[in-house]
Tab-separated table of C-alpha atoms and ligand atoms in Angstrom:
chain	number	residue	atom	x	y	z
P	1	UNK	CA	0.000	0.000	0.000
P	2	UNK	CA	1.422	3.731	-0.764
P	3	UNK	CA	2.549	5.974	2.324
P	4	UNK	CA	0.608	8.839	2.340
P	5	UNK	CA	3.542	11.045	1.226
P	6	UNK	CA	3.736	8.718	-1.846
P	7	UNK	CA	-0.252	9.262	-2.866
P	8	UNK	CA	-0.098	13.429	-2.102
P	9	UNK	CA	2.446	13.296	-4.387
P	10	UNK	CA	0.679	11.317	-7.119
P	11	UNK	CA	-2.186	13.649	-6.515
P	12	UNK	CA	0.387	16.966	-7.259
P	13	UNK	CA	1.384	15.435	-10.170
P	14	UNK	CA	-2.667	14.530	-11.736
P	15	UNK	CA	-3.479	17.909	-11.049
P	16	UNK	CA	-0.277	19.368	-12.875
P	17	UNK	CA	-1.287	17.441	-15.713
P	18	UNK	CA	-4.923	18.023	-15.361
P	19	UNK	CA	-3.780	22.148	-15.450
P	20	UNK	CA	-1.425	21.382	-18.454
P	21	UNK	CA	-4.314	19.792	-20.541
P	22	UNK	CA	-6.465	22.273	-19.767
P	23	UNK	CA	-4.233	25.145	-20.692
P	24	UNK	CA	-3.208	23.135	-23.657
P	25	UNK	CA	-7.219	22.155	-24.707
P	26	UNK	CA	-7.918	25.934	-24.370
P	27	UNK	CA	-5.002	27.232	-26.628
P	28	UNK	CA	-6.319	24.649	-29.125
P	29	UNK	CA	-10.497	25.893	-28.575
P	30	UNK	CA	-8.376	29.672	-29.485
P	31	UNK	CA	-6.425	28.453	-32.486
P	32	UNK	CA	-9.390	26.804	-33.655
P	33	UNK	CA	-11.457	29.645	-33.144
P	34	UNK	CA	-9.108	32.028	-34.789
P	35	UNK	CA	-8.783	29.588	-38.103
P	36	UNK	CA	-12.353	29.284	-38.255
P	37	UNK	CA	-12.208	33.229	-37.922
P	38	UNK	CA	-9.741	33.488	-40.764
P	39	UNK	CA	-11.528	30.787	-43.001
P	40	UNK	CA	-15.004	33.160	-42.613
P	41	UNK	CA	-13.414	36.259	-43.427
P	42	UNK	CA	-11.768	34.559	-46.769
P	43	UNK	CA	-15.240	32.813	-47.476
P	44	UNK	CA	-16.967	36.041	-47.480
P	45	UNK	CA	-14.364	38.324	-49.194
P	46	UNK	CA	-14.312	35.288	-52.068
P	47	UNK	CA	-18.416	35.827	-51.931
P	48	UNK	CA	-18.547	39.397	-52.278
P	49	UNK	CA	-16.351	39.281	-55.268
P	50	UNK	CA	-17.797	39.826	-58.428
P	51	UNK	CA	-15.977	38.217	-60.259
P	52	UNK	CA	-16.401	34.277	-60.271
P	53	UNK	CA	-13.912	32.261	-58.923
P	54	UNK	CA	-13.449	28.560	-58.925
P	55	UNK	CA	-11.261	27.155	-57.009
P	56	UNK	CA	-10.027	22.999	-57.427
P	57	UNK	CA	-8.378	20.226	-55.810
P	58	UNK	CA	-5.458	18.281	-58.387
P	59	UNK	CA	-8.089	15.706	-59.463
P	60	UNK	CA	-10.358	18.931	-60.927
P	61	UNK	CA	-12.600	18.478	-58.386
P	62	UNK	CA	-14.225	22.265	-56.902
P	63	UNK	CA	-13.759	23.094	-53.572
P	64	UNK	CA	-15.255	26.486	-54.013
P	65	UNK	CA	-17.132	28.531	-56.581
P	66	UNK	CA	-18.181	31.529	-55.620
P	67	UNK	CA	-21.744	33.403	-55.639
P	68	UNK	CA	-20.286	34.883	-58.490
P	69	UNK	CA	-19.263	31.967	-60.434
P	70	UNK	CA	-22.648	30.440	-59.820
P	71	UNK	CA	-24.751	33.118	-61.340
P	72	UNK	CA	-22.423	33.576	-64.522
P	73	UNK	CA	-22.386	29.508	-65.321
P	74	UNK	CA	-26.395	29.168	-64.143
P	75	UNK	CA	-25.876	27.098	-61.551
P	76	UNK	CA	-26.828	26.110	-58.060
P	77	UNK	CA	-23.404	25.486	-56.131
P	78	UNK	CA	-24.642	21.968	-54.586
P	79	UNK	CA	-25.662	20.577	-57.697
P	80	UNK	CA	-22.143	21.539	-58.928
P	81	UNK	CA	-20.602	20.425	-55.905
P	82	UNK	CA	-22.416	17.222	-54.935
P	83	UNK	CA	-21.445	15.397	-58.070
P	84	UNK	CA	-17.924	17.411	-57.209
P	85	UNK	CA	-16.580	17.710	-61.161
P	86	UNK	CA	-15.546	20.387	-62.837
P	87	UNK	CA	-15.803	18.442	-66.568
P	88	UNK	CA	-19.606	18.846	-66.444
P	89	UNK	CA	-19.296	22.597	-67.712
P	90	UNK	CA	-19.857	22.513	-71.020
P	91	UNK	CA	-16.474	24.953	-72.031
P	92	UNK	CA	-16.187	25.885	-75.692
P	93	UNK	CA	-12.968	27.775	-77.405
P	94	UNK	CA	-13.997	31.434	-78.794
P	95	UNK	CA	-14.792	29.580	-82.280
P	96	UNK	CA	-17.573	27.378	-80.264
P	97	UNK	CA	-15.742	24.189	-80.061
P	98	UNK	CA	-15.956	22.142	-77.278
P	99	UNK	CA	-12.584	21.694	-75.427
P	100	UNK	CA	-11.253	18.638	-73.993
P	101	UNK	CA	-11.118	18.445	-70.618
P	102	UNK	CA	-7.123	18.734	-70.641
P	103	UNK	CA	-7.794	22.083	-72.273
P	104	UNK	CA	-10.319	23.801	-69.738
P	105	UNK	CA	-9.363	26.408	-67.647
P	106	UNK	CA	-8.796	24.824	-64.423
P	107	UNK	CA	-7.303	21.673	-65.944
P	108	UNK	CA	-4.272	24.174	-67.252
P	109	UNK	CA	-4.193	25.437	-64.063
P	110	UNK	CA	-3.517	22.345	-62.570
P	111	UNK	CA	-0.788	21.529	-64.701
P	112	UNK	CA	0.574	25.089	-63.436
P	113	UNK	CA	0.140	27.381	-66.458
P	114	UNK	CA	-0.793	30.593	-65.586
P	115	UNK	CA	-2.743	32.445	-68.242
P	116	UNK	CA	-4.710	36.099	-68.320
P	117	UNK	CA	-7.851	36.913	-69.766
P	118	UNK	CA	-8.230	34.348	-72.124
P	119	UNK	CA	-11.555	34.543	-73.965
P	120	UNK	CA	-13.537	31.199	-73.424
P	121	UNK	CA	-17.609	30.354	-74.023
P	122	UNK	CA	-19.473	28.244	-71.558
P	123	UNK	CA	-22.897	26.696	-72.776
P	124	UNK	CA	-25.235	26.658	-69.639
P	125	UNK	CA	-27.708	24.008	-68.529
P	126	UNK	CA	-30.280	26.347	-69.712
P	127	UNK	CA	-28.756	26.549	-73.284
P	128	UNK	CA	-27.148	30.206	-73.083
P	129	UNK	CA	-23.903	31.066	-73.797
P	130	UNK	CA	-21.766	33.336	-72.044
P	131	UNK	CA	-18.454	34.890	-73.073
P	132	UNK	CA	-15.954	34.963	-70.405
P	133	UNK	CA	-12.796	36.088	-70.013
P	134	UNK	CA	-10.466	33.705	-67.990
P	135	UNK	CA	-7.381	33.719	-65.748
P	136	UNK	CA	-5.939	30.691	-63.930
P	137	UNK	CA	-2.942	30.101	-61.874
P	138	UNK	CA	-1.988	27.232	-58.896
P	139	UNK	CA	-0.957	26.773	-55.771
P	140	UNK	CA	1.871	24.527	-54.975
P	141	UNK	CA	2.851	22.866	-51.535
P	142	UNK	CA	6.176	21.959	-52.420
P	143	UNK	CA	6.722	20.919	-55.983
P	144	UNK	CA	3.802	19.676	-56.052
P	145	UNK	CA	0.440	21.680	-57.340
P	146	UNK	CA	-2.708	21.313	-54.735
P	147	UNK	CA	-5.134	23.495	-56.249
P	148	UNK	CA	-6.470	25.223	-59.171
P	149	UNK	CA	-7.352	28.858	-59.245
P	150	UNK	CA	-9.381	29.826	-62.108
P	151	UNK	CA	-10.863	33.619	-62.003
P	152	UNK	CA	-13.715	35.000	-64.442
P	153	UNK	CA	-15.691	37.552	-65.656
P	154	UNK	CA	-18.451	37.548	-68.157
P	155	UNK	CA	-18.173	39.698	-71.210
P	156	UNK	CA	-21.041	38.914	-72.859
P	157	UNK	CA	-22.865	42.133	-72.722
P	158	UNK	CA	-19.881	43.942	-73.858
P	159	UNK	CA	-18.871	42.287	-76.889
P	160	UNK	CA	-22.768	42.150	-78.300
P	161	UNK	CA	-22.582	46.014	-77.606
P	162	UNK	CA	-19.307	45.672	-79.546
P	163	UNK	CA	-20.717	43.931	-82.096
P	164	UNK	CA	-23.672	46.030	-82.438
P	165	UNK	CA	-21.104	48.912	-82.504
P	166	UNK	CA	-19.212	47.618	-85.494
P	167	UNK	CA	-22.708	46.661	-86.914
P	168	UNK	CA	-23.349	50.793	-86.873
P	169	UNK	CA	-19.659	51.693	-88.180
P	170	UNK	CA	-19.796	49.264	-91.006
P	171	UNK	CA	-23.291	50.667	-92.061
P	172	UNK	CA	-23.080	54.282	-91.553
P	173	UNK	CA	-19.729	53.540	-93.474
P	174	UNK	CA	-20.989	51.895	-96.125
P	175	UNK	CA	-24.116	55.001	-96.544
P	176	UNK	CA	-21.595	57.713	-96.619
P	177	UNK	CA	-19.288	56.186	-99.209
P	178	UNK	CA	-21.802	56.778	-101.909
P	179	UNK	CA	-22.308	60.474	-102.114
P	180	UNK	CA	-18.753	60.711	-101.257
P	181	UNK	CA	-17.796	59.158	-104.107
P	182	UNK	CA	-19.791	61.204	-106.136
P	183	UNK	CA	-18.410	64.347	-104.686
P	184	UNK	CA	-15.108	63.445	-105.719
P	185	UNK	CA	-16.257	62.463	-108.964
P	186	UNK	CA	-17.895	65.483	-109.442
P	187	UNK	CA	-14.870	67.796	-107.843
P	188	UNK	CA	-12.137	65.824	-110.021
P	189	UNK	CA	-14.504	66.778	-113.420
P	190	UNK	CA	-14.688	70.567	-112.066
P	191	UNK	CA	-11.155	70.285	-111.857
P	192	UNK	CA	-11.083	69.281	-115.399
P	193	UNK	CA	-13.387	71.242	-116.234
P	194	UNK	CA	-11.450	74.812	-114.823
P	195	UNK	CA	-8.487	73.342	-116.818
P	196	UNK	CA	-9.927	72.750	-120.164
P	197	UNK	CA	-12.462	75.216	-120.148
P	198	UNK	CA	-9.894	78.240	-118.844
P	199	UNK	CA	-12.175	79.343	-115.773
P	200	UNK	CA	-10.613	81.893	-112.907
P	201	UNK	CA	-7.676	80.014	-111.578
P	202	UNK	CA	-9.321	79.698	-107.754
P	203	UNK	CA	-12.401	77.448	-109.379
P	204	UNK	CA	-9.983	74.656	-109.974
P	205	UNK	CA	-8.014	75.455	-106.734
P	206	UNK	CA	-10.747	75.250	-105.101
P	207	UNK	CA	-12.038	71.704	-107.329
P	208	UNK	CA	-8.902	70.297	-106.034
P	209	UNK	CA	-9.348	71.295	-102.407
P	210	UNK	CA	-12.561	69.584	-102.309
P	211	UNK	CA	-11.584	66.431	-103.771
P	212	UNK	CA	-8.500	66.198	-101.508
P	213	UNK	CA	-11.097	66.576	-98.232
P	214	UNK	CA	-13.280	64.221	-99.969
P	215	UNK	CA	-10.259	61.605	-100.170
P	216	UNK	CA	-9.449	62.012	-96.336
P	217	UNK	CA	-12.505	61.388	-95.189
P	218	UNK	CA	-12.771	58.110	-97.499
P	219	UNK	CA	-9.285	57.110	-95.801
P	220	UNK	CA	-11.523	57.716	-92.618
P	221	UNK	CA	-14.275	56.084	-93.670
P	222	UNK	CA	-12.562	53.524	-94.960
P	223	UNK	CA	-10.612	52.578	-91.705
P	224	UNK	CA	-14.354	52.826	-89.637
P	225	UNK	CA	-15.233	49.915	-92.371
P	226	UNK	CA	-11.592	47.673	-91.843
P	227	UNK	CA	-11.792	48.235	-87.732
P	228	UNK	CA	-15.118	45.981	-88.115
P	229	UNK	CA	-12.852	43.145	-90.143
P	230	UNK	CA	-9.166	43.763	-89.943
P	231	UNK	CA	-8.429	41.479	-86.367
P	232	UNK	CA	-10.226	38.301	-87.815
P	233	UNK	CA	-9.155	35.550	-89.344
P	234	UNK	CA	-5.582	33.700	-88.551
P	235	UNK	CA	-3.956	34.892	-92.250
P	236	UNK	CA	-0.760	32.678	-91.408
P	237	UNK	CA	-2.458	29.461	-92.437
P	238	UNK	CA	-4.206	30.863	-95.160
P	239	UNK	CA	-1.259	33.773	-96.289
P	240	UNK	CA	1.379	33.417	-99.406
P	241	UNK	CA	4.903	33.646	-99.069
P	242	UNK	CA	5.389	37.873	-98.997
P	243	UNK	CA	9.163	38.878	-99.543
P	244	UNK	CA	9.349	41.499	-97.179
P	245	UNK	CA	11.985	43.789	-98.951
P	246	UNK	CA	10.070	43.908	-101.745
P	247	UNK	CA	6.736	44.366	-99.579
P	248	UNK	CA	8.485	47.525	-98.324
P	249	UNK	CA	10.457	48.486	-101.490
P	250	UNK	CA	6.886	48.540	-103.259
P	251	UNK	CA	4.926	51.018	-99.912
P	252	UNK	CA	7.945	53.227	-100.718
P	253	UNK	CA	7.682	53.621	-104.441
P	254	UNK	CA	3.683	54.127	-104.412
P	255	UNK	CA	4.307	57.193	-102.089
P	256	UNK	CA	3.995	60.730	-103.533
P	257	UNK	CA	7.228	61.971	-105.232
P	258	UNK	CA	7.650	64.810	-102.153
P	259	UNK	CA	7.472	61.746	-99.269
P	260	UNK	CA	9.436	59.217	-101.151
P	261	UNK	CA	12.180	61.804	-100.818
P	262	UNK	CA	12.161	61.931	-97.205
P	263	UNK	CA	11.945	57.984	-96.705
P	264	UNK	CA	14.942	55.781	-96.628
P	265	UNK	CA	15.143	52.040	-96.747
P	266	UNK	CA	17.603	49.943	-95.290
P	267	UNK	CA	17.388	46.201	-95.633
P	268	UNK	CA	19.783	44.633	-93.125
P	269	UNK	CA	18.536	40.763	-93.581
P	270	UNK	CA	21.224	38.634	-94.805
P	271	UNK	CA	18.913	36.608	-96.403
P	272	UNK	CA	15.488	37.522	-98.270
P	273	UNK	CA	13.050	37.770	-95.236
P	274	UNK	CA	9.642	36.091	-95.831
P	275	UNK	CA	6.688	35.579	-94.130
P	276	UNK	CA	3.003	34.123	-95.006
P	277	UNK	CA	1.036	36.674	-95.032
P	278	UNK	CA	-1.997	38.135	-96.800
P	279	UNK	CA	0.186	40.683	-98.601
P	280	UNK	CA	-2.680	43.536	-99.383
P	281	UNK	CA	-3.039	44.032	-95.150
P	282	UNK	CA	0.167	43.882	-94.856
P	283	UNK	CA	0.725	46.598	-96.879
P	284	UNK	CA	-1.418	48.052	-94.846
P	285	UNK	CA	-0.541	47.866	-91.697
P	286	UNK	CA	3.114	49.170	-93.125
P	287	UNK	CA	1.092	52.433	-94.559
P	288	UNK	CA	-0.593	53.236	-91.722
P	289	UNK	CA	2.964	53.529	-89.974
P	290	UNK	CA	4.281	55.174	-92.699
P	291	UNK	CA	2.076	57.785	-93.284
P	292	UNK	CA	1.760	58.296	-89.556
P	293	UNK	CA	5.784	58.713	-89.911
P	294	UNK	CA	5.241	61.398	-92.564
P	295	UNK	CA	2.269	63.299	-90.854
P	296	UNK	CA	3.822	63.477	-87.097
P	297	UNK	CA	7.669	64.712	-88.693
P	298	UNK	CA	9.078	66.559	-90.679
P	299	UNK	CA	12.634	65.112	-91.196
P	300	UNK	CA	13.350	61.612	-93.159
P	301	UNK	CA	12.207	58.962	-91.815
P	302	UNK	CA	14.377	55.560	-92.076
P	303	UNK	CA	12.527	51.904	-92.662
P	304	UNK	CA	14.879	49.064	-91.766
P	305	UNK	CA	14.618	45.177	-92.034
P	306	UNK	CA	15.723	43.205	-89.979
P	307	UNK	CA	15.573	39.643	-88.159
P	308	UNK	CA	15.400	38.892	-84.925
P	309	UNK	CA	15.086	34.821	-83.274
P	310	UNK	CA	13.022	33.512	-85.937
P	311	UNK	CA	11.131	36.994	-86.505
P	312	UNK	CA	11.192	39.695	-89.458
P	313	UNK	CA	11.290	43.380	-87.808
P	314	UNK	CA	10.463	46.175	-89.638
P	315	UNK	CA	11.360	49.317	-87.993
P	316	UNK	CA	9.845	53.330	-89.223
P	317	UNK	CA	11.740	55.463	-87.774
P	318	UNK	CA	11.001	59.305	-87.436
P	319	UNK	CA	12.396	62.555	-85.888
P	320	UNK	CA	9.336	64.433	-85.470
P	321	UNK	CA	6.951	65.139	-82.406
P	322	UNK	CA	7.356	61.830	-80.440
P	323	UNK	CA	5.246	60.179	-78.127
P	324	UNK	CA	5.065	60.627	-74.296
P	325	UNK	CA	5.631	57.628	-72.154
P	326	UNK	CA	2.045	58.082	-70.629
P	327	UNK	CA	0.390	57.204	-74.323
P	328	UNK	CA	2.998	54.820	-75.669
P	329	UNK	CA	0.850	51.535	-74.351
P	330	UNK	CA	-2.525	53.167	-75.031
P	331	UNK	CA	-1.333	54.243	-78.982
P	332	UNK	CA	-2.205	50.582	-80.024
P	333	UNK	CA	-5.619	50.796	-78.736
P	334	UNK	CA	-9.140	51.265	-80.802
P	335	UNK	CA	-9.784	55.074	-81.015
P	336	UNK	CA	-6.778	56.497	-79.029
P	337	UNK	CA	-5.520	59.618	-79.647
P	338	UNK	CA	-2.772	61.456	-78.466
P	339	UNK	CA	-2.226	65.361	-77.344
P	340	UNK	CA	-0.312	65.924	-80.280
P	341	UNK	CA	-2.657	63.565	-82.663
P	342	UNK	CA	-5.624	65.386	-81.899
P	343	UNK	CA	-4.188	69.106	-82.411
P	344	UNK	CA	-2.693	67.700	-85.853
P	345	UNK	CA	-6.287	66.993	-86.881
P	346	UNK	CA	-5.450	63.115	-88.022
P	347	UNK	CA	-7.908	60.651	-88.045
P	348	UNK	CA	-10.398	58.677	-85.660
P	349	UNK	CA	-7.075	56.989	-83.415
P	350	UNK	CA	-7.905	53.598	-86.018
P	351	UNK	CA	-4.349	53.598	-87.811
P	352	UNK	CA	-2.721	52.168	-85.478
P	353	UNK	CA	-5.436	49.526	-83.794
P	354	UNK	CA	-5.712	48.948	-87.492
P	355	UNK	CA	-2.356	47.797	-87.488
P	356	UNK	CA	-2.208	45.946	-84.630
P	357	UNK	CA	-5.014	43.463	-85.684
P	358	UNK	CA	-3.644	42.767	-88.634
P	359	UNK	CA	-0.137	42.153	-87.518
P	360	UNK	CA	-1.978	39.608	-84.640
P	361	UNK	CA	-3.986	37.747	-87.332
P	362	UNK	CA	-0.528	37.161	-88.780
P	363	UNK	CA	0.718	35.883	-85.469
P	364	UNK	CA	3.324	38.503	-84.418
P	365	UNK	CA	3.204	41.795	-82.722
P	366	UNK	CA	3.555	45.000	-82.916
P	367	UNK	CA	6.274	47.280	-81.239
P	368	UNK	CA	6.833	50.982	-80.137
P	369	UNK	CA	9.743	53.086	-78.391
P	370	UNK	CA	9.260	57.247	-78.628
P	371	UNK	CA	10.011	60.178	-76.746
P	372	UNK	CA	8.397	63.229	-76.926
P	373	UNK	CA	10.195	65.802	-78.738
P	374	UNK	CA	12.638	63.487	-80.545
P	375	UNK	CA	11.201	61.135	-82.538
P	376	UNK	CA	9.456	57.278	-82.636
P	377	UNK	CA	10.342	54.083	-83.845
P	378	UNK	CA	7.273	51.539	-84.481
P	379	UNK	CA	7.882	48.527	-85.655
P	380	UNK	CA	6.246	45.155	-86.908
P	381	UNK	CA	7.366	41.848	-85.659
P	382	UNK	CA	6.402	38.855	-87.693
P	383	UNK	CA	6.954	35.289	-87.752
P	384	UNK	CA	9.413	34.595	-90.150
P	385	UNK	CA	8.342	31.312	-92.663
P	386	UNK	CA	9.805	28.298	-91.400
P	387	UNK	CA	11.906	26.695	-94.163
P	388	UNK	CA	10.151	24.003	-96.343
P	389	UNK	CA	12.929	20.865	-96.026
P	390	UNK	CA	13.586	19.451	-99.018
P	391	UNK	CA	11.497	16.393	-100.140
P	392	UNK	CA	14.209	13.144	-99.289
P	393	UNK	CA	16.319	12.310	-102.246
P	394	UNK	CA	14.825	9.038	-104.266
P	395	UNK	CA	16.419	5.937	-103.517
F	401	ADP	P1	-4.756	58.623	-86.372
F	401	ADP	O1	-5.319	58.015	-87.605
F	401	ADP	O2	-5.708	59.453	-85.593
F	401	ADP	O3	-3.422	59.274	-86.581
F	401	ADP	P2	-3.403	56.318	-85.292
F	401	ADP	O4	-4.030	55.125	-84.698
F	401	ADP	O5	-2.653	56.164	-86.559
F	401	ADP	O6	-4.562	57.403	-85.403
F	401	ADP	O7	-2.436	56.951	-84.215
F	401	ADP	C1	-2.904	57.071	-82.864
F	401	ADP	C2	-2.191	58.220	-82.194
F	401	ADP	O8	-0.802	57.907	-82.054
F	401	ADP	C3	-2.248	59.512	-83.025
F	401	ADP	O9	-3.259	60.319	-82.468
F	401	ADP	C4	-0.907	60.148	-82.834
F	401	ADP	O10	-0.998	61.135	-81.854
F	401	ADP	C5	-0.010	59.065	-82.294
F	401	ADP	N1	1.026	58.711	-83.272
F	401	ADP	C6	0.988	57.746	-84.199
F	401	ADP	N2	2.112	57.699	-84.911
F	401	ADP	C7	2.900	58.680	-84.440
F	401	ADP	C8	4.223	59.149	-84.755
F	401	ADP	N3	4.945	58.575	-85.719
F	401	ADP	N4	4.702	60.189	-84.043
F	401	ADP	C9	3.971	60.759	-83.065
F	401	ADP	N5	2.732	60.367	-82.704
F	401	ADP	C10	2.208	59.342	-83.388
């Protein structure tokens, strides 16, 4: 039997450990507490977003779609949930395909791509489509991925008011282009007219001023009508083989006698550069630099050629009013105008967009360095054509 010492002890040492659990079942109760905490405040700042978010485990499985998410794919977040897979979305490319499920948004993810605002279409139980623009990225523990972020927004609205937009332009467009062209018609024949007939020297002046306002707003017109068509279509499957040097050679020479004196070419490829291309937008894409070039300076202006890791560059280089560094990411954009652009009187801020799209369509990009005061260099980057190998000699 223990001495008494022996069982006061025994009871100093339960009631240590009783204190000790008890401390220790309380920190716990607060960690828990303060996790749960942390878990509700991320819950509702990923509800209040408006965006829709989507979040995966690696087998594509949701763990989370937001309010957000819900109401842009149409549906209920248990019935999502419950049968717990992602692959039930019906997710289409922009040209309405349906993608395989390695190719959906948070399948990418998974395999740790990380893409922004990619334009995808989802088809929704209840038969609409939506246009969304996508983002995805992962999170790793270790080296190894453990969930799928995928963020959206739906863009429908915006690109039917886009497409009602360039519905308008390509109407109004088309209207104006036939009195136009009869008021150059008629101004060109007044023209004639003053000459052959010996009227007051100010009537044909005047013929000639009218036809030359008449032709800038047909360049205007005219780039209202291309905005509507000039992005679509990848050209580099259905393109020809363009030389470029003689691509540029040929913008120079068509150029009035006064420009062509100011422009010099420089074609620094050793070997001929060529590219598939769809050689009439190319052309221009190339005018629209060029005679932005010639309307923003006053100085010559130098094209170059050049090649750069499987690319063609061509470079137009001017020393005229330059571009501050606030504009030069917006220049590119659909109707963007700068300071200097709009006190110069040029056109609707299309050129360039203009170009842009059509340098996309042939899958490169466009390029631009400037500073104000000095000068610009834009330039077109484009895939140069890979080599055909020759067919294997006959045995
Ligand atoms: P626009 O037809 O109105 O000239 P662009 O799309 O061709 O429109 O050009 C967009 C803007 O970029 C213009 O308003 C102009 O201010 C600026 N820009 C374009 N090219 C040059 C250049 N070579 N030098 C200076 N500014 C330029």
């Amino acid at each position: 039997m223990a001495s008494p010492r022996t069982l006061s002890l025994l009871v100093r040492d339960l009631q240590g450990a009783n204190e000790q659990l008890l401390i220790r079942s309380v920190l716990d109760q607060e960690s828990a507490e303060s996790a749960e905490e942390g878990r509700a405040q991320l819950n509702a700042l990923v509800e209040a977003m408006s965006e829709g978010i989507a979040i995966a485990d690696p087998s594509g499985r949701l763990l989370v779609l937001n309010r957000a998410a819900c109401a842009i794919l149409g549906v209920a977040e248990w019935s999502l949930l419950s049968t717990a897979d992602s692959s039930l979305l019906d997710v289409r490319g922009v040209n309405g395909v349906r993608l395989a499920s390695s190719e959906r948004p948070i399948m990418r993810a998974l395999r740790g791509e990380k893409f922004v605002d990619e334009e995808f279409t989802v088809v929704r139980g209840d038969g609409r489509t939506r246009e969304l623009l996508v983002s995805g990225t992962s999170i790793s523990d270790g080296d190894r991925v453990s969930l799928a972020v995928v963020v959206f927004r739906d863009v429908t609205d915006m690109r039917e008011l886009e497409r009602q937009r360039d519905e308008y332009l390509a109407l109004i467009s088309h209207d104006i282009r036939g009195p136009l062209s009869s008021i150059l018609l008629l101004s060109e024949s007044l023209k004639d007219m003053a000459a052959r007939d010996g009227l007051r020297a100010d009537v044909g002046d005047r013929a000639s001023r009218i036809a030359r306002n008449a032709q800038k707003i047909n360049a205007m017109v005219t780039d209202l009508l291309e905005t509507a068509g000039a992005g679509r279509g990848d050209v580099t499957s259905l393109g020809v083989s363009v030389d470029l040097a003689s691509l540029v050679a040929g913008a120079v020479d068509l150029l009035a006698d006064v420009a062509r004196g100011r422009v010099h070419f420089e074609d620094a490829c050793e070997a001929a550069c060529v590219v598939l291309a769809e050689p009439g937008r190319l052309d221009r894409a190339l005018g629209n630099l060029l005679s932005n070039a010639l309307k923003y300076s006053r100085d010559p202006i130098e094209i170059r050629l050049d090649r750069r890791d499987g690319f063609a560059v061509i470079s137009v280089t001017d020393h005229g009013v330059g571009i501050q560094s606030e504009d030069l990411s917006r220049v590119f954009d659909r109707y963007y105008r700068t300071e200097s652009g709009l006190q110069m009187g040029g056109g609707f801020g299309l050129g360039l967009y203009i170009t842009r799209l059509i340098v996309e369509a042939h899958g490169g990009h466009t390029e631009v360095e400037s500073t104000l005061g000095e000068g610009s260099t834009f330039r077109l980057v484009l895939p140069l054509k890979v080599a055909q190998l020759p067919p294997p000699p006959s045995r």
